[in-house]
Amino acid sequence: MNTRELIINESLRLFNAQGQESTGVREIARELNISPGNLSYYFARKEDIIDHHLEQLTHEVEVLLQVYLEEEEDLFRFLELLKDCLLRQYEYRGLFHQDSTVRLEPLLERVEKSIASLGRMGQLQLSDEDTTFLVE
């Protein structure tokens, strides 16, 4: 892995662990055992690192949407798309919220319960096995 990739990976790890507001460029450099000047060769400011992560997340979600739209829409595929988009956002959680300990599992459990509830009301024909992909 080259230095730029190491910076990208370590910055995301630190952002997710303590929030981007609490993570500085010097800390990222220190964790990688490189000088802040070396880091600034690749990213002049912390905002440039954040912009890179946001562009990467946007690209990943756009690819998911493109794949989804290439085939016939159905509920299962839509729910898989929703799950994948939420998981991508969770991977970049440190960029969005100071409390980076926010967990995705409760949201996925609520989605699964909502689907099960729709099934019990007869509005959706799914077995329990059909909904397990939501919490894998």
PDB file of C-alpha atoms in Angstrom:
ATOM      1  CA  MET A   1       0.000   0.000   0.000  1.00  0.00           C
ATOM      2  CA  ASN A   2       1.380   3.427  -0.874  1.00  0.00           C
ATOM      3  CA  THR A   3       1.528   6.411   1.496  1.00  0.00           C
ATOM      4  CA  ARG A   4      -1.604   8.048   0.079  1.00  0.00           C
ATOM      5  CA  GLU A   5      -3.636   4.868   0.611  1.00  0.00           C
ATOM      6  CA  LEU A   6      -2.251   4.525   4.141  1.00  0.00           C
ATOM      7  CA  ILE A   7      -3.338   8.096   4.914  1.00  0.00           C
ATOM      8  CA  ILE A   8      -6.808   7.421   3.517  1.00  0.00           C
ATOM      9  CA  ASN A   9      -7.243   4.216   5.515  1.00  0.00           C
ATOM     10  CA  GLU A  10      -5.823   5.567   8.775  1.00  0.00           C
ATOM     11  CA  SER A  11      -7.777   8.817   8.599  1.00  0.00           C
ATOM     12  CA  LEU A  12     -11.032   6.924   8.133  1.00  0.00           C
ATOM     13  CA  ARG A  13     -10.175   4.622  11.033  1.00  0.00           C
ATOM     14  CA  LEU A  14      -9.483   7.610  13.281  1.00  0.00           C
ATOM     15  CA  PHE A  15     -12.533   9.549  12.074  1.00  0.00           C
ATOM     16  CA  ASN A  16     -14.715   6.531  12.842  1.00  0.00           C
ATOM     17  CA  ALA A  17     -13.110   5.980  16.240  1.00  0.00           C
ATOM     18  CA  GLN A  18     -13.282   9.550  17.520  1.00  0.00           C
ATOM     19  CA  GLY A  19     -15.122  11.664  14.941  1.00  0.00           C
ATOM     20  CA  GLN A  20     -13.581  13.865  12.281  1.00  0.00           C
ATOM     21  CA  GLU A  21     -14.042  16.928  14.510  1.00  0.00           C
ATOM     22  CA  SER A  22     -11.701  15.392  17.107  1.00  0.00           C
ATOM     23  CA  THR A  23      -9.071  14.108  14.677  1.00  0.00           C
ATOM     24  CA  GLY A  24      -6.296  16.317  13.407  1.00  0.00           C
ATOM     25  CA  VAL A  25      -3.791  15.987  10.593  1.00  0.00           C
ATOM     26  CA  ARG A  26      -0.911  15.758  13.070  1.00  0.00           C
ATOM     27  CA  GLU A  27      -2.579  12.811  14.801  1.00  0.00           C
ATOM     28  CA  ILE A  28      -3.070  11.005  11.504  1.00  0.00           C
ATOM     29  CA  ALA A  29       0.593  11.602  10.630  1.00  0.00           C
ATOM     30  CA  ARG A  30       1.720  10.469  14.094  1.00  0.00           C
ATOM     31  CA  GLU A  31      -0.290   7.234  13.821  1.00  0.00           C
ATOM     32  CA  LEU A  32       1.389   6.522  10.475  1.00  0.00           C
ATOM     33  CA  ASN A  33       4.827   7.526  11.754  1.00  0.00           C
ATOM     34  CA  ILE A  34       5.216  10.137   9.019  1.00  0.00           C
ATOM     35  CA  SER A  35       5.755  13.864   9.264  1.00  0.00           C
ATOM     36  CA  PRO A  36       2.833  16.288   8.889  1.00  0.00           C
ATOM     37  CA  GLY A  37       4.736  17.713   5.914  1.00  0.00           C
ATOM     38  CA  ASN A  38       4.764  14.310   4.250  1.00  0.00           C
ATOM     39  CA  LEU A  39       1.023  14.001   4.819  1.00  0.00           C
ATOM     40  CA  SER A  40       0.446  17.479   3.385  1.00  0.00           C
ATOM     41  CA  TYR A  41       2.216  16.412   0.185  1.00  0.00           C
ATOM     42  CA  TYR A  42      -0.815  14.148  -0.449  1.00  0.00           C
ATOM     43  CA  PHE A  43      -3.534  16.188   1.289  1.00  0.00           C
ATOM     44  CA  ALA A  44      -2.911  19.885   1.973  1.00  0.00           C
ATOM     45  CA  ARG A  45      -5.696  20.134   4.580  1.00  0.00           C
ATOM     46  CA  LYS A  46      -7.858  17.839   6.673  1.00  0.00           C
ATOM     47  CA  GLU A  47     -10.812  19.040   4.591  1.00  0.00           C
ATOM     48  CA  ASP A  48      -9.133  17.534   1.517  1.00  0.00           C
ATOM     49  CA  ILE A  49      -9.033  14.144   3.254  1.00  0.00           C
ATOM     50  CA  ILE A  50     -12.694  14.512   4.221  1.00  0.00           C
ATOM     51  CA  ASP A  51     -13.576  15.512   0.652  1.00  0.00           C
ATOM     52  CA  HIS A  52     -11.814  12.395  -0.634  1.00  0.00           C
ATOM     53  CA  HIS A  53     -13.849  10.176   1.701  1.00  0.00           C
ATOM     54  CA  LEU A  54     -17.109  11.877   0.752  1.00  0.00           C
ATOM     55  CA  GLU A  55     -16.313  11.503  -2.952  1.00  0.00           C
ATOM     56  CA  GLN A  56     -15.520   7.825  -2.404  1.00  0.00           C
ATOM     57  CA  LEU A  57     -18.772   7.257  -0.513  1.00  0.00           C
ATOM     58  CA  THR A  58     -20.730   9.079  -3.227  1.00  0.00           C
ATOM     59  CA  HIS A  59     -19.088   6.945  -5.898  1.00  0.00           C
ATOM     60  CA  GLU A  60     -19.850   3.702  -4.024  1.00  0.00           C
ATOM     61  CA  VAL A  61     -23.525   4.642  -3.596  1.00  0.00           C
ATOM     62  CA  GLU A  62     -23.805   5.729  -7.243  1.00  0.00           C
ATOM     63  CA  VAL A  63     -22.456   2.327  -8.335  1.00  0.00           C
ATOM     64  CA  LEU A  64     -25.009   0.574  -6.103  1.00  0.00           C
ATOM     65  CA  LEU A  65     -27.819   2.676  -7.591  1.00  0.00           C
ATOM     66  CA  GLN A  66     -26.622   2.104 -11.144  1.00  0.00           C
ATOM     67  CA  VAL A  67     -26.562  -1.672 -10.648  1.00  0.00           C
ATOM     68  CA  TYR A  68     -30.013  -1.540  -9.046  1.00  0.00           C
ATOM     69  CA  LEU A  69     -31.500   0.455 -11.926  1.00  0.00           C
ATOM     70  CA  GLU A  70     -30.065  -1.864 -14.597  1.00  0.00           C
ATOM     71  CA  GLU A  71     -32.467  -4.658 -13.668  1.00  0.00           C
ATOM     72  CA  GLU A  72     -36.145  -4.936 -12.952  1.00  0.00           C
ATOM     73  CA  GLU A  73     -37.094  -3.286  -9.692  1.00  0.00           C
ATOM     74  CA  ASP A  74     -38.525  -5.443  -6.945  1.00  0.00           C
ATOM     75  CA  LEU A  75     -38.896  -5.207  -3.180  1.00  0.00           C
ATOM     76  CA  PHE A  76     -36.057  -7.590  -2.327  1.00  0.00           C
ATOM     77  CA  ARG A  77     -33.603  -5.772  -4.551  1.00  0.00           C
ATOM     78  CA  PHE A  78     -34.726  -2.435  -3.132  1.00  0.00           C
ATOM     79  CA  LEU A  79     -34.233  -3.661   0.436  1.00  0.00           C
ATOM     80  CA  GLU A  80     -30.811  -4.984  -0.479  1.00  0.00           C
ATOM     81  CA  LEU A  81     -29.993  -1.590  -1.977  1.00  0.00           C
ATOM     82  CA  LEU A  82     -31.176   0.136   1.201  1.00  0.00           C
ATOM     83  CA  LYS A  83     -29.095  -2.197   3.346  1.00  0.00           C
ATOM     84  CA  ASP A  84     -25.996  -1.700   1.187  1.00  0.00           C
ATOM     85  CA  CYS A  85     -26.382   2.095   1.226  1.00  0.00           C
ATOM     86  CA  LEU A  86     -26.767   2.102   5.013  1.00  0.00           C
ATOM     87  CA  LEU A  87     -23.727  -0.117   5.401  1.00  0.00           C
ATOM     88  CA  ARG A  88     -21.678   2.200   3.176  1.00  0.00           C
ATOM     89  CA  GLN A  89     -22.749   5.183   5.248  1.00  0.00           C
ATOM     90  CA  TYR A  90     -21.811   3.281   8.399  1.00  0.00           C
ATOM     91  CA  GLU A  91     -18.332   2.635   6.990  1.00  0.00           C
ATOM     92  CA  TYR A  92     -17.905   6.436   6.792  1.00  0.00           C
ATOM     93  CA  ARG A  93     -19.807   7.251   9.999  1.00  0.00           C
ATOM     94  CA  GLY A  94     -17.009   9.331  11.496  1.00  0.00           C
ATOM     95  CA  LEU A  95     -17.539  11.974   8.827  1.00  0.00           C
ATOM     96  CA  PHE A  96     -21.150  12.620   9.764  1.00  0.00           C
ATOM     97  CA  HIS A  97     -21.539  12.601  13.512  1.00  0.00           C
ATOM     98  CA  GLN A  98     -19.420  13.594  16.483  1.00  0.00           C
ATOM     99  CA  ASP A  99     -20.572  10.458  18.317  1.00  0.00           C
ATOM    100  CA  SER A 100     -19.001   7.876  16.035  1.00  0.00           C
ATOM    101  CA  THR A 101     -20.199   5.070  18.275  1.00  0.00           C
ATOM    102  CA  VAL A 102     -23.643   5.251  16.638  1.00  0.00           C
ATOM    103  CA  ARG A 103     -24.509   1.691  15.696  1.00  0.00           C
ATOM    104  CA  LEU A 104     -26.263   0.562  12.545  1.00  0.00           C
ATOM    105  CA  GLU A 105     -27.630  -2.662  14.013  1.00  0.00           C
ATOM    106  CA  PRO A 106     -30.660  -1.054  15.741  1.00  0.00           C
ATOM    107  CA  LEU A 107     -31.722   0.566  12.471  1.00  0.00           C
ATOM    108  CA  LEU A 108     -31.394  -2.711  10.564  1.00  0.00           C
ATOM    109  CA  GLU A 109     -33.375  -4.486  13.299  1.00  0.00           C
ATOM    110  CA  ARG A 110     -36.140  -1.873  12.948  1.00  0.00           C
ATOM    111  CA  VAL A 111     -36.209  -2.375   9.178  1.00  0.00           C
ATOM    112  CA  GLU A 112     -36.468  -6.140   9.676  1.00  0.00           C
ATOM    113  CA  LYS A 113     -39.297  -5.708  12.236  1.00  0.00           C
ATOM    114  CA  SER A 114     -41.142  -3.365   9.880  1.00  0.00           C
ATOM    115  CA  ILE A 115     -40.926  -5.891   7.075  1.00  0.00           C
ATOM    116  CA  ALA A 116     -42.137  -8.658   9.393  1.00  0.00           C
ATOM    117  CA  SER A 117     -45.006  -6.421  10.522  1.00  0.00           C
ATOM    118  CA  LEU A 118     -46.032  -5.782   6.912  1.00  0.00           C
ATOM    119  CA  GLY A 119     -46.001  -9.532   6.381  1.00  0.00           C
ATOM    120  CA  ARG A 120     -48.244 -10.162   9.422  1.00  0.00           C
ATOM    121  CA  MET A 121     -50.710  -7.553   8.118  1.00  0.00           C
ATOM    122  CA  GLY A 122     -50.841  -9.372   4.793  1.00  0.00           C
ATOM    123  CA  GLN A 123     -49.328  -6.455   2.911  1.00  0.00           C
ATOM    124  CA  LEU A 124     -46.145  -8.344   2.152  1.00  0.00           C
ATOM    125  CA  GLN A 125     -45.606 -12.046   1.559  1.00  0.00           C
ATOM    126  CA  LEU A 126     -42.225 -12.871   3.115  1.00  0.00           C
ATOM    127  CA  SER A 127     -40.982 -15.721   5.225  1.00  0.00           C
ATOM    128  CA  ASP A 128     -38.579 -15.189   8.131  1.00  0.00           C
ATOM    129  CA  GLU A 129     -35.847 -16.664   5.943  1.00  0.00           C
ATOM    130  CA  ASP A 130     -36.551 -14.041   3.265  1.00  0.00           C
ATOM    131  CA  THR A 131     -35.708 -11.198   5.668  1.00  0.00           C
ATOM    132  CA  THR A 132     -32.521 -12.616   7.208  1.00  0.00           C
ATOM    133  CA  PHE A 133     -30.347 -10.878   4.608  1.00  0.00           C
ATOM    134  CA  LEU A 134     -31.107  -7.590   6.359  1.00  0.00           C
ATOM    135  CA  VAL A 135     -29.094  -8.405   9.467  1.00  0.00           C
ATOM    136  CA  GLU A 136     -26.251 -10.474   8.051  1.00  0.00           C
TER     137      GLU A 136
END
